[in-house]
């Protein structure tokens, strides 16, 4: 066994405060300067079982277990992550008695854990999913279960519940560059600037993750309005130290800083480079093809579905204020919102699977597809059955023809923002990849998608006197919050409740599904966000000319 590493590792006294505890644990990263074995030896002394077992598994893989730790390892063989690594290790160093003890030690029933995790996922029991993800990690010692635990923790209890899991994932796999990025990005998205700064300082003191610390310090400078300093900070980060995700954020921050400094063409160039970093893995045309296919289904008029009376959809276009509106409505005691669920996809996919080649949708197939939609919302519901339910899925405005045929009596809350601001904001945002979002990597692509979506929507609906739609302008929502919400709530069918005024605090506890959450958690004080005046050079081109009709259609001055 390797006994060359020093055995005396100093650890600080545990502090009950979560932030202090987090920083204490991250301080162990300084041991990486002395090599992975020394680092993991320090981690093995932690009280947290996930850290301890994760470190033990890593040390076994590194063949860096000390002789006097053999008993500790054998006693920990009830955890599968240790057992599956300890047996070959002891056997290789001729410790056959220890290998026999390890072999005879019963461990967790992996299949039972996996089955329970699957059932918890189907039940959307995020607390149980988190518990089982951690158990699965202790059983296998592989990082994918910690990554899954990160997601479950944030969905269960927001960023506060997720911090310890993100930290554990980072510490157990310190060479994975996603670890520090994920932790810092989550905290920045939660507007926890002080904690982000303290973590960056900890990384710098430990001489680890220098690129991550540099980029996120620049992010804090951008967030606080120190744009020149942010650019200087970014310039000090060696380009070859930036992985794909860090480089994406690097150019996004540069774009934001240059925009604030009035260098609009340079800002546009930075955002172009941001969008060019990630290689396309989805065909942007697939989104259009799906819409067109669904709009051509032959669906006979049927009786109203009674469930539609208590269900609405929130549509519009990304970056139109839908996240702000949804978060405000979500805290109303008589409203339950659903943010970009699988309900629509489940309904559409059912029809797609069984529709005859003629495109004629039989009544029985239509009814089953409707059941799939409402059943999915029932499955995800947390509030009482008499709540009004609102399904937020902005880009489904492009599916207006299909929705009108399948759910003709559903009502809509539709968000409007100046088309130029919408297209520009989409282009400047880094979205998760899919066929729809792939269209937003260029101004021309975003403009075309916007035009297509609005054309589809207004082929079915009208802007004035449409009894099935309430239109909510982003500017009105920000500048005249209460009257705009009162009008929207009246359309939905519920009265005003002061609970909606607490949407910022509620958003702080929610899982941030979209990039807009950072601003939502800042509240209304940030005011109306608009940059279109500075980017007229983007909207005086043939590629964006089609937006002019929508500017006029929505009654904007320019």
Coordinates of C-alpha atoms in Angstrom, one line a residue, residues 15 75 101 183 200 231 237 239 244 322 339 382 394 474 480:
X15 CA -19.4 25.5 12.1
X75 CA -15.7 -2.1 7.9
X101 CA -14.3 -10.3 4.8
X183 CA -22.0 25.4 -8.2
X200 CA -14.1 32.4 -5.8
X231 CA -13.6 43.2 -19.3
X237 CA -8.1 34.7 -17.9
X239 CA -8.1 31.6 -23.3
X244 CA -16.8 25.2 -23.7
X322 CA -43.7 34.7 -19.3
X339 CA -43.7 25.3 -16.2
X382 CA -49.5 19.8 -6.0
X394 CA -44.3 29.9 -24.7
X474 CA -44.4 42.9 -20.6
X480 CA -48.3 48.6 -13.7

